[in-house]
């Protein structure tokens, strides 16, 4: 690959947890976007727009659109001819590719981890991915087998790092302990849901990971599928993610929108929008910038369906330095959902730093 050189512009970079891999604070993901309604030229436009904005990290999974998401992204990477060292490509293994069998075509057995990634690489038309995530924990497979299998992928050059997604803190700690005992590489990052309205697991259960392991994270749905953009303040607009509701993926979200709790969230969004506008930004940019204030966030995955949305999303970089302790406290009073930390963890300042 020898296409357009990567120009990072004003993008911010962070180490992925306790590794030397530098990742942009915003990355682009294929969940419910690429390979579903977004196919063909629009995928190239989306990825090129991200690349031009300084986003050189692209997230995927074997299960997204039954493998079509990887196929679409892989085609675009090849057509654009980006230099491989200029981009970071990730994928996830667990669910298989739309097959109903539940034996060896899914899960975290050595067989499926290795075969699954080989299939992903074929769809992506790549020799390796930078990070492969265990998309879910597999309680039917011994943890040692899973750790050894991911290390095999590293040793054979199929990936540089491995991570977890929606694992419990205890399972992650177990993987680290096994890796240390075997003198192997433990997982480098978790891929959890984190947003202004989804905080408990990230800020409570995972707190020891950020504090003691310097664990990284690649958070998904930072806008709660659009709720935190303000687009649903007056109902469900046509063309929105809630409206398209791919394969019923948004059923619970749509139902929640009209519940008392959902209506209360909308009122909070309206108040937060006033804060965002005062800072010179949008509700979208405020919600995204807010996630970056937590020290456990390595990169925030964007799921834009239109190029203009990506351009709007990266404006969060202009809001980020304006989130002073005073502004963060104002936001906390509106959200009124800050999880309490066990006393043993110590205190955390409003900008996410441990004290």
PDB file of N, CA, C and O in Angstrom, residues 216-285:
ATOM      1  N   UNK A 216      -6.267  -0.151  28.881  1.00  0.00           N
ATOM      2  CA  UNK A 216      -6.806   0.785  27.912  1.00  0.00           C
ATOM      3  C   UNK A 216      -8.269   0.490  27.611  1.00  0.00           C
ATOM      4  O   UNK A 216      -8.841  -0.494  28.081  1.00  0.00           O
ATOM      5  N   UNK A 217      -8.885   1.369  26.813  1.00  0.00           N
ATOM      6  CA  UNK A 217     -10.269   1.114  26.411  1.00  0.00           C
ATOM      7  C   UNK A 217     -10.555   1.747  25.062  1.00  0.00           C
ATOM      8  O   UNK A 217      -9.989   2.790  24.704  1.00  0.00           O
ATOM      9  N   UNK A 218     -11.415   1.099  24.300  1.00  0.00           N
ATOM     10  CA  UNK A 218     -11.907   1.620  23.029  1.00  0.00           C
ATOM     11  C   UNK A 218     -13.422   1.670  23.158  1.00  0.00           C
ATOM     12  O   UNK A 218     -14.115   0.729  22.803  1.00  0.00           O
ATOM     13  N   UNK A 219     -13.949   2.759  23.686  1.00  0.00           N
ATOM     14  CA  UNK A 219     -15.361   2.799  24.070  1.00  0.00           C
ATOM     15  C   UNK A 219     -16.282   2.910  22.857  1.00  0.00           C
ATOM     16  O   UNK A 219     -15.947   3.535  21.854  1.00  0.00           O
ATOM     17  N   UNK A 220     -17.457   2.283  22.967  1.00  0.00           N
ATOM     18  CA  UNK A 220     -18.428   2.328  21.878  1.00  0.00           C
ATOM     19  C   UNK A 220     -19.732   3.008  22.326  1.00  0.00           C
ATOM     20  O   UNK A 220     -20.004   3.105  23.510  1.00  0.00           O
ATOM     21  N   UNK A 221     -20.489   3.477  21.354  1.00  0.00           N
ATOM     22  CA  UNK A 221     -21.764   4.178  21.559  1.00  0.00           C
ATOM     23  C   UNK A 221     -21.651   5.327  22.554  1.00  0.00           C
ATOM     24  O   UNK A 221     -22.461   5.431  23.486  1.00  0.00           O
ATOM     25  N   UNK A 222     -20.686   6.229  22.388  1.00  0.00           N
ATOM     26  CA  UNK A 222     -20.538   7.361  23.299  1.00  0.00           C
ATOM     27  C   UNK A 222     -21.696   8.349  23.224  1.00  0.00           C
ATOM     28  O   UNK A 222     -21.864   9.185  24.118  1.00  0.00           O
ATOM     29  N   UNK A 223     -22.499   8.250  22.150  1.00  0.00           N
ATOM     30  CA  UNK A 223     -23.664   9.130  21.996  1.00  0.00           C
ATOM     31  C   UNK A 223     -24.961   8.385  22.269  1.00  0.00           C
ATOM     32  O   UNK A 223     -26.040   8.892  21.986  1.00  0.00           O
ATOM     33  N   UNK A 224     -24.847   7.187  22.848  1.00  0.00           N
ATOM     34  CA  UNK A 224     -26.039   6.364  23.126  1.00  0.00           C
ATOM     35  C   UNK A 224     -26.951   6.273  21.910  1.00  0.00           C
ATOM     36  O   UNK A 224     -28.144   6.576  21.971  1.00  0.00           O
ATOM     37  N   UNK A 225     -26.340   5.843  20.794  1.00  0.00           N
ATOM     38  CA  UNK A 225     -27.062   5.650  19.529  1.00  0.00           C
ATOM     39  C   UNK A 225     -27.823   6.899  19.093  1.00  0.00           C
ATOM     40  O   UNK A 225     -28.875   6.806  18.460  1.00  0.00           O
ATOM     41  N   UNK A 226     -27.287   8.058  19.449  1.00  0.00           N
ATOM     42  CA  UNK A 226     -27.870   9.318  18.989  1.00  0.00           C
ATOM     43  C   UNK A 226     -28.662  10.072  20.023  1.00  0.00           C
ATOM     44  O   UNK A 226     -28.981  11.251  19.834  1.00  0.00           O
ATOM     45  N   UNK A 227     -29.016   9.427  21.133  1.00  0.00           N
ATOM     46  CA  UNK A 227     -29.805  10.103  22.167  1.00  0.00           C
ATOM     47  C   UNK A 227     -29.101  11.358  22.664  1.00  0.00           C
ATOM     48  O   UNK A 227     -29.731  12.386  22.934  1.00  0.00           O
ATOM     49  N   UNK A 228     -27.758  11.289  22.769  1.00  0.00           N
ATOM     50  CA  UNK A 228     -26.993  12.415  23.299  1.00  0.00           C
ATOM     51  C   UNK A 228     -26.643  13.467  22.240  1.00  0.00           C
ATOM     52  O   UNK A 228     -25.883  14.394  22.511  1.00  0.00           O
ATOM     53  N   UNK A 229     -27.225  13.344  21.049  1.00  0.00           N
ATOM     54  CA  UNK A 229     -27.052  14.395  20.044  1.00  0.00           C
ATOM     55  C   UNK A 229     -28.186  15.414  20.132  1.00  0.00           C
ATOM     56  O   UNK A 229     -28.074  16.520  19.595  1.00  0.00           O
ATOM     57  N   UNK A 230     -29.282  15.008  20.777  1.00  0.00           N
ATOM     58  CA  UNK A 230     -30.455  15.876  20.855  1.00  0.00           C
ATOM     59  C   UNK A 230     -31.449  15.629  19.735  1.00  0.00           C
ATOM     60  O   UNK A 230     -32.529  16.220  19.711  1.00  0.00           O
ATOM     61  N   UNK A 231     -31.124  14.718  18.811  1.00  0.00           N
ATOM     62  CA  UNK A 231     -32.006  14.499  17.661  1.00  0.00           C
ATOM     63  C   UNK A 231     -33.341  13.870  18.042  1.00  0.00           C
ATOM     64  O   UNK A 231     -34.306  13.933  17.284  1.00  0.00           O
ATOM     65  N   UNK A 232     -33.385  13.234  19.241  1.00  0.00           N
ATOM     66  CA  UNK A 232     -34.631  12.583  19.656  1.00  0.00           C
ATOM     67  C   UNK A 232     -35.409  13.400  20.694  1.00  0.00           C
ATOM     68  O   UNK A 232     -36.317  12.883  21.339  1.00  0.00           O
ATOM     69  N   UNK A 233     -35.053  14.648  20.843  1.00  0.00           N
ATOM     70  CA  UNK A 233     -35.726  15.494  21.836  1.00  0.00           C
ATOM     71  C   UNK A 233     -37.214  15.665  21.546  1.00  0.00           C
ATOM     72  O   UNK A 233     -38.015  15.852  22.459  1.00  0.00           O
ATOM     73  N   UNK A 234     -37.574  15.605  20.263  1.00  0.00           N
ATOM     74  CA  UNK A 234     -38.984  15.819  19.884  1.00  0.00           C
ATOM     75  C   UNK A 234     -39.543  14.655  19.085  1.00  0.00           C
ATOM     76  O   UNK A 234     -40.354  14.838  18.185  1.00  0.00           O
ATOM     77  N   UNK A 235     -39.101  13.438  19.406  1.00  0.00           N
ATOM     78  CA  UNK A 235     -39.586  12.271  18.694  1.00  0.00           C
ATOM     79  C   UNK A 235     -38.480  11.605  17.898  1.00  0.00           C
ATOM     80  O   UNK A 235     -37.298  11.919  18.067  1.00  0.00           O
ATOM     81  N   UNK A 236     -38.871  10.673  17.030  1.00  0.00           N
ATOM     82  CA  UNK A 236     -37.898   9.913  16.235  1.00  0.00           C
ATOM     83  C   UNK A 236     -37.909  10.401  14.794  1.00  0.00           C
ATOM     84  O   UNK A 236     -38.852  10.138  14.046  1.00  0.00           O
ATOM     85  N   UNK A 237     -36.872  11.137  14.388  1.00  0.00           N
ATOM     86  CA  UNK A 237     -36.843  11.653  13.015  1.00  0.00           C
ATOM     87  C   UNK A 237     -36.583  10.555  11.990  1.00  0.00           C
ATOM     88  O   UNK A 237     -35.921   9.563  12.275  1.00  0.00           O
ATOM     89  N   UNK A 238     -37.104  10.759  10.793  1.00  0.00           N
ATOM     90  CA  UNK A 238     -36.896   9.800   9.711  1.00  0.00           C
ATOM     91  C   UNK A 238     -35.418   9.754   9.337  1.00  0.00           C
ATOM     92  O   UNK A 238     -34.719  10.770   9.333  1.00  0.00           O
ATOM     93  N   UNK A 239     -34.927   8.540   9.064  1.00  0.00           N
ATOM     94  CA  UNK A 239     -33.535   8.380   8.681  1.00  0.00           C
ATOM     95  C   UNK A 239     -32.585   8.221   9.850  1.00  0.00           C
ATOM     96  O   UNK A 239     -31.394   7.985   9.659  1.00  0.00           O
ATOM     97  N   UNK A 240     -33.100   8.342  11.084  1.00  0.00           N
ATOM     98  CA  UNK A 240     -32.254   8.191  12.266  1.00  0.00           C
ATOM     99  C   UNK A 240     -32.034   6.711  12.563  1.00  0.00           C
ATOM    100  O   UNK A 240     -32.713   5.843  12.017  1.00  0.00           O
ATOM    101  N   UNK A 241     -31.088   6.431  13.456  1.00  0.00           N
ATOM    102  CA  UNK A 241     -30.781   5.047  13.797  1.00  0.00           C
ATOM    103  C   UNK A 241     -31.974   4.372  14.468  1.00  0.00           C
ATOM    104  O   UNK A 241     -32.257   3.207  14.227  1.00  0.00           O
ATOM    105  N   UNK A 242     -32.684   5.113  15.332  1.00  0.00           N
ATOM    106  CA  UNK A 242     -33.876   4.543  15.967  1.00  0.00           C
ATOM    107  C   UNK A 242     -34.937   4.245  14.911  1.00  0.00           C
ATOM    108  O   UNK A 242     -35.686   3.274  15.035  1.00  0.00           O
ATOM    109  N   UNK A 243     -35.025   5.076  13.876  1.00  0.00           N
ATOM    110  CA  UNK A 243     -36.035   4.900  12.835  1.00  0.00           C
ATOM    111  C   UNK A 243     -35.718   3.694  11.962  1.00  0.00           C
ATOM    112  O   UNK A 243     -36.595   2.880  11.671  1.00  0.00           O
ATOM    113  N   UNK A 244     -34.475   3.554  11.548  1.00  0.00           N
ATOM    114  CA  UNK A 244     -34.107   2.420  10.690  1.00  0.00           C
ATOM    115  C   UNK A 244     -34.118   1.115  11.477  1.00  0.00           C
ATOM    116  O   UNK A 244     -34.509   0.066  10.957  1.00  0.00           O
ATOM    117  N   UNK A 245     -33.681   1.155  12.744  1.00  0.00           N
ATOM    118  CA  UNK A 245     -33.788   0.022  13.675  1.00  0.00           C
ATOM    119  C   UNK A 245     -33.389  -1.304  13.036  1.00  0.00           C
ATOM    120  O   UNK A 245     -34.176  -2.243  12.974  1.00  0.00           O
ATOM    121  N   UNK A 246     -32.141  -1.392  12.570  1.00  0.00           N
ATOM    122  CA  UNK A 246     -31.664  -2.571  11.863  1.00  0.00           C
ATOM    123  C   UNK A 246     -31.828  -3.853  12.670  1.00  0.00           C
ATOM    124  O   UNK A 246     -31.320  -3.972  13.771  1.00  0.00           O
ATOM    125  N   UNK A 247     -32.576  -4.785  12.104  1.00  0.00           N
ATOM    126  CA  UNK A 247     -32.795  -6.099  12.734  1.00  0.00           C
ATOM    127  C   UNK A 247     -33.289  -5.989  14.175  1.00  0.00           C
ATOM    128  O   UNK A 247     -33.024  -6.853  15.005  1.00  0.00           O
ATOM    129  N   UNK A 248     -34.007  -4.911  14.464  1.00  0.00           N
ATOM    130  CA  UNK A 248     -34.557  -4.735  15.803  1.00  0.00           C
ATOM    131  C   UNK A 248     -33.529  -4.353  16.842  1.00  0.00           C
ATOM    132  O   UNK A 248     -33.796  -4.433  18.049  1.00  0.00           O
ATOM    133  N   UNK A 249     -32.336  -3.914  16.390  1.00  0.00           N
ATOM    134  CA  UNK A 249     -31.250  -3.596  17.319  1.00  0.00           C
ATOM    135  C   UNK A 249     -31.590  -2.454  18.260  1.00  0.00           C
ATOM    136  O   UNK A 249     -31.025  -2.335  19.349  1.00  0.00           O
ATOM    137  N   UNK A 250     -32.518  -1.598  17.843  1.00  0.00           N
ATOM    138  CA  UNK A 250     -32.862  -0.426  18.651  1.00  0.00           C
ATOM    139  C   UNK A 250     -34.215  -0.566  19.360  1.00  0.00           C
ATOM    140  O   UNK A 250     -34.754   0.409  19.879  1.00  0.00           O
ATOM    141  N   UNK A 251     -34.784  -1.757  19.385  1.00  0.00           N
ATOM    142  CA  UNK A 251     -36.104  -1.955  20.002  1.00  0.00           C
ATOM    143  C   UNK A 251     -36.159  -1.420  21.428  1.00  0.00           C
ATOM    144  O   UNK A 251     -37.087  -0.687  21.809  1.00  0.00           O
ATOM    145  N   UNK A 252     -35.172  -1.798  22.245  1.00  0.00           N
ATOM    146  CA  UNK A 252     -35.158  -1.367  23.638  1.00  0.00           C
ATOM    147  C   UNK A 252     -34.963   0.140  23.754  1.00  0.00           C
ATOM    148  O   UNK A 252     -35.552   0.792  24.616  1.00  0.00           O
ATOM    149  N   UNK A 253     -34.137   0.701  22.882  1.00  0.00           N
ATOM    150  CA  UNK A 253     -33.896   2.143  22.901  1.00  0.00           C
ATOM    151  C   UNK A 253     -35.164   2.918  22.571  1.00  0.00           C
ATOM    152  O   UNK A 253     -35.487   3.924  23.217  1.00  0.00           O
ATOM    153  N   UNK A 254     -35.889   2.452  21.551  1.00  0.00           N
ATOM    154  CA  UNK A 254     -37.128   3.114  21.141  1.00  0.00           C
ATOM    155  C   UNK A 254     -38.157   3.051  22.264  1.00  0.00           C
ATOM    156  O   UNK A 254     -38.822   4.043  22.582  1.00  0.00           O
ATOM    157  N   UNK A 255     -38.275   1.888  22.887  1.00  0.00           N
ATOM    158  CA  UNK A 255     -39.214   1.721  23.998  1.00  0.00           C
ATOM    159  C   UNK A 255     -38.825   2.613  25.172  1.00  0.00           C
ATOM    160  O   UNK A 255     -39.670   3.241  25.814  1.00  0.00           O
ATOM    161  N   UNK A 256     -37.527   2.701  25.425  1.00  0.00           N
ATOM    162  CA  UNK A 256     -37.025   3.487  26.554  1.00  0.00           C
ATOM    163  C   UNK A 256     -37.289   4.976  26.360  1.00  0.00           C
ATOM    164  O   UNK A 256     -37.509   5.718  27.334  1.00  0.00           O
ATOM    165  N   UNK A 257     -37.310   5.408  25.107  1.00  0.00           N
ATOM    166  CA  UNK A 257     -37.449   6.827  24.792  1.00  0.00           C
ATOM    167  C   UNK A 257     -38.736   7.427  25.349  1.00  0.00           C
ATOM    168  O   UNK A 257     -38.757   8.594  25.778  1.00  0.00           O
ATOM    169  N   UNK A 258     -39.800   6.644  25.366  1.00  0.00           N
ATOM    170  CA  UNK A 258     -41.096   7.157  25.835  1.00  0.00           C
ATOM    171  C   UNK A 258     -41.380   6.820  27.296  1.00  0.00           C
ATOM    172  O   UNK A 258     -42.439   7.156  27.809  1.00  0.00           O
ATOM    173  N   UNK A 259     -40.445   6.173  27.955  1.00  0.00           N
ATOM    174  CA  UNK A 259     -40.614   5.848  29.372  1.00  0.00           C
ATOM    175  C   UNK A 259     -40.302   7.076  30.223  1.00  0.00           C
ATOM    176  O   UNK A 259     -39.676   8.029  29.755  1.00  0.00           O
ATOM    177  N   UNK A 260     -40.731   7.086  31.488  1.00  0.00           N
ATOM    178  CA  UNK A 260     -40.414   8.223  32.370  1.00  0.00           C
ATOM    179  C   UNK A 260     -38.917   8.476  32.465  1.00  0.00           C
ATOM    180  O   UNK A 260     -38.478   9.632  32.448  1.00  0.00           O
ATOM    181  N   UNK A 261     -38.121   7.401  32.522  1.00  0.00           N
ATOM    182  CA  UNK A 261     -36.677   7.556  32.603  1.00  0.00           C
ATOM    183  C   UNK A 261     -36.126   8.160  31.315  1.00  0.00           C
ATOM    184  O   UNK A 261     -35.234   9.025  31.337  1.00  0.00           O
ATOM    185  N   UNK A 262     -36.670   7.714  30.181  1.00  0.00           N
ATOM    186  CA  UNK A 262     -36.225   8.242  28.896  1.00  0.00           C
ATOM    187  C   UNK A 262     -36.557   9.716  28.752  1.00  0.00           C
ATOM    188  O   UNK A 262     -35.741  10.503  28.255  1.00  0.00           O
ATOM    189  N   UNK A 263     -37.747  10.096  29.188  1.00  0.00           N
ATOM    190  CA  UNK A 263     -38.148  11.506  29.107  1.00  0.00           C
ATOM    191  C   UNK A 263     -37.277  12.369  30.012  1.00  0.00           C
ATOM    192  O   UNK A 263     -36.953  13.519  29.671  1.00  0.00           O
ATOM    193  N   UNK A 264     -36.883  11.812  31.162  1.00  0.00           N
ATOM    194  CA  UNK A 264     -36.006  12.552  32.073  1.00  0.00           C
ATOM    195  C   UNK A 264     -34.643  12.774  31.427  1.00  0.00           C
ATOM    196  O   UNK A 264     -34.025  13.841  31.590  1.00  0.00           O
ATOM    197  N   UNK A 265     -34.163  11.787  30.674  1.00  0.00           N
ATOM    198  CA  UNK A 265     -32.886  11.931  29.983  1.00  0.00           C
ATOM    199  C   UNK A 265     -32.960  13.025  28.914  1.00  0.00           C
ATOM    200  O   UNK A 265     -32.014  13.800  28.733  1.00  0.00           O
ATOM    201  N   UNK A 266     -34.081  13.086  28.219  1.00  0.00           N
ATOM    202  CA  UNK A 266     -34.250  14.110  27.194  1.00  0.00           C
ATOM    203  C   UNK A 266     -34.199  15.504  27.816  1.00  0.00           C
ATOM    204  O   UNK A 266     -33.594  16.436  27.253  1.00  0.00           O
ATOM    205  N   UNK A 267     -34.792  15.651  28.985  1.00  0.00           N
ATOM    206  CA  UNK A 267     -34.740  16.938  29.673  1.00  0.00           C
ATOM    207  C   UNK A 267     -33.302  17.292  30.051  1.00  0.00           C
ATOM    208  O   UNK A 267     -32.892  18.458  29.971  1.00  0.00           O
ATOM    209  N   UNK A 268     -32.531  16.293  30.430  1.00  0.00           N
ATOM    210  CA  UNK A 268     -31.115  16.534  30.741  1.00  0.00           C
ATOM    211  C   UNK A 268     -30.353  16.943  29.483  1.00  0.00           C
ATOM    212  O   UNK A 268     -29.487  17.822  29.528  1.00  0.00           O
ATOM    213  N   UNK A 269     -30.670  16.293  28.367  1.00  0.00           N
ATOM    214  CA  UNK A 269     -30.016  16.630  27.103  1.00  0.00           C
ATOM    215  C   UNK A 269     -30.286  18.085  26.739  1.00  0.00           C
ATOM    216  O   UNK A 269     -29.392  18.811  26.277  1.00  0.00           O
ATOM    217  N   UNK A 270     -31.489  18.539  26.969  1.00  0.00           N
ATOM    218  CA  UNK A 270     -31.841  19.930  26.656  1.00  0.00           C
ATOM    219  C   UNK A 270     -31.022  20.902  27.508  1.00  0.00           C
ATOM    220  O   UNK A 270     -30.536  21.925  27.015  1.00  0.00           O
ATOM    221  N   UNK A 271     -30.841  20.581  28.778  1.00  0.00           N
ATOM    222  CA  UNK A 271     -30.042  21.444  29.663  1.00  0.00           C
ATOM    223  C   UNK A 271     -28.567  21.406  29.272  1.00  0.00           C
ATOM    224  O   UNK A 271     -27.877  22.417  29.295  1.00  0.00           O
ATOM    225  N   UNK A 272     -28.090  20.220  28.912  1.00  0.00           N
ATOM    226  CA  UNK A 272     -26.692  20.073  28.504  1.00  0.00           C
ATOM    227  C   UNK A 272     -26.425  20.798  27.181  1.00  0.00           C
ATOM    228  O   UNK A 272     -25.321  21.312  26.960  1.00  0.00           O
ATOM    229  N   UNK A 273     -27.439  20.850  26.318  1.00  0.00           N
ATOM    230  CA  UNK A 273     -27.291  21.548  25.046  1.00  0.00           C
ATOM    231  C   UNK A 273     -26.993  23.028  25.272  1.00  0.00           C
ATOM    232  O   UNK A 273     -26.183  23.634  24.549  1.00  0.00           O
ATOM    233  N   UNK A 274     -27.628  23.596  26.287  1.00  0.00           N
ATOM    234  CA  UNK A 274     -27.385  25.010  26.614  1.00  0.00           C
ATOM    235  C   UNK A 274     -25.925  25.205  27.043  1.00  0.00           C
ATOM    236  O   UNK A 274     -25.291  26.210  26.690  1.00  0.00           O
ATOM    237  N   UNK A 275     -25.385  24.246  27.788  1.00  0.00           N
ATOM    238  CA  UNK A 275     -23.982  24.319  28.213  1.00  0.00           C
ATOM    239  C   UNK A 275     -23.078  24.241  26.985  1.00  0.00           C
ATOM    240  O   UNK A 275     -22.113  25.013  26.849  1.00  0.00           O
ATOM    241  N   UNK A 276     -23.390  23.307  26.086  1.00  0.00           N
ATOM    242  CA  UNK A 276     -22.581  23.125  24.880  1.00  0.00           C
ATOM    243  C   UNK A 276     -22.560  24.385  24.027  1.00  0.00           C
ATOM    244  O   UNK A 276     -21.503  24.819  23.541  1.00  0.00           O
ATOM    245  N   UNK A 277     -23.714  24.992  23.842  1.00  0.00           N
ATOM    246  CA  UNK A 277     -23.809  26.196  23.018  1.00  0.00           C
ATOM    247  C   UNK A 277     -23.046  27.355  23.647  1.00  0.00           C
ATOM    248  O   UNK A 277     -22.443  28.166  22.943  1.00  0.00           O
ATOM    249  N   UNK A 278     -23.072  27.429  24.967  1.00  0.00           N
ATOM    250  CA  UNK A 278     -22.316  28.476  25.660  1.00  0.00           C
ATOM    251  C   UNK A 278     -20.815  28.318  25.433  1.00  0.00           C
ATOM    252  O   UNK A 278     -20.064  29.286  25.380  1.00  0.00           O
ATOM    253  N   UNK A 279     -20.377  27.066  25.280  1.00  0.00           N
ATOM    254  CA  UNK A 279     -18.964  26.780  25.048  1.00  0.00           C
ATOM    255  C   UNK A 279     -18.592  26.882  23.572  1.00  0.00           C
ATOM    256  O   UNK A 279     -17.435  26.681  23.202  1.00  0.00           O
ATOM    257  N   UNK A 280     -19.581  27.153  22.732  1.00  0.00           N
ATOM    258  CA  UNK A 280     -19.318  27.291  21.308  1.00  0.00           C
ATOM    259  C   UNK A 280     -19.385  25.996  20.535  1.00  0.00           C
ATOM    260  O   UNK A 280     -18.816  25.889  19.440  1.00  0.00           O
ATOM    261  N   UNK A 281     -20.089  25.014  21.077  1.00  0.00           N
ATOM    262  CA  UNK A 281     -20.190  23.722  20.402  1.00  0.00           C
ATOM    263  C   UNK A 281     -21.612  23.195  20.383  1.00  0.00           C
ATOM    264  O   UNK A 281     -22.568  23.889  20.750  1.00  0.00           O
ATOM    265  N   UNK A 282     -21.760  21.940  19.976  1.00  0.00           N
ATOM    266  CA  UNK A 282     -23.062  21.283  19.916  1.00  0.00           C
ATOM    267  C   UNK A 282     -23.170  20.258  21.035  1.00  0.00           C
ATOM    268  O   UNK A 282     -22.190  19.933  21.707  1.00  0.00           O
ATOM    269  N   UNK A 283     -24.356  19.736  21.209  1.00  0.00           N
ATOM    270  CA  UNK A 283     -24.563  18.679  22.195  1.00  0.00           C
ATOM    271  C   UNK A 283     -23.706  17.471  21.852  1.00  0.00           C
ATOM    272  O   UNK A 283     -23.108  16.831  22.726  1.00  0.00           O
ATOM    273  N   UNK A 284     -23.596  17.163  20.587  1.00  0.00           N
ATOM    274  CA  UNK A 284     -22.773  16.039  20.135  1.00  0.00           C
ATOM    275  C   UNK A 284     -21.321  16.217  20.563  1.00  0.00           C
ATOM    276  O   UNK A 284     -20.710  15.309  21.133  1.00  0.00           O
ATOM    277  N   UNK A 285     -20.764  17.394  20.273  1.00  0.00           N
ATOM    278  CA  UNK A 285     -19.356  17.628  20.605  1.00  0.00           C
ATOM    279  C   UNK A 285     -19.129  17.623  22.104  1.00  0.00           C
ATOM    280  O   UNK A 285     -18.090  17.157  22.586  1.00  0.00           O
TER     281      UNK A 285
END
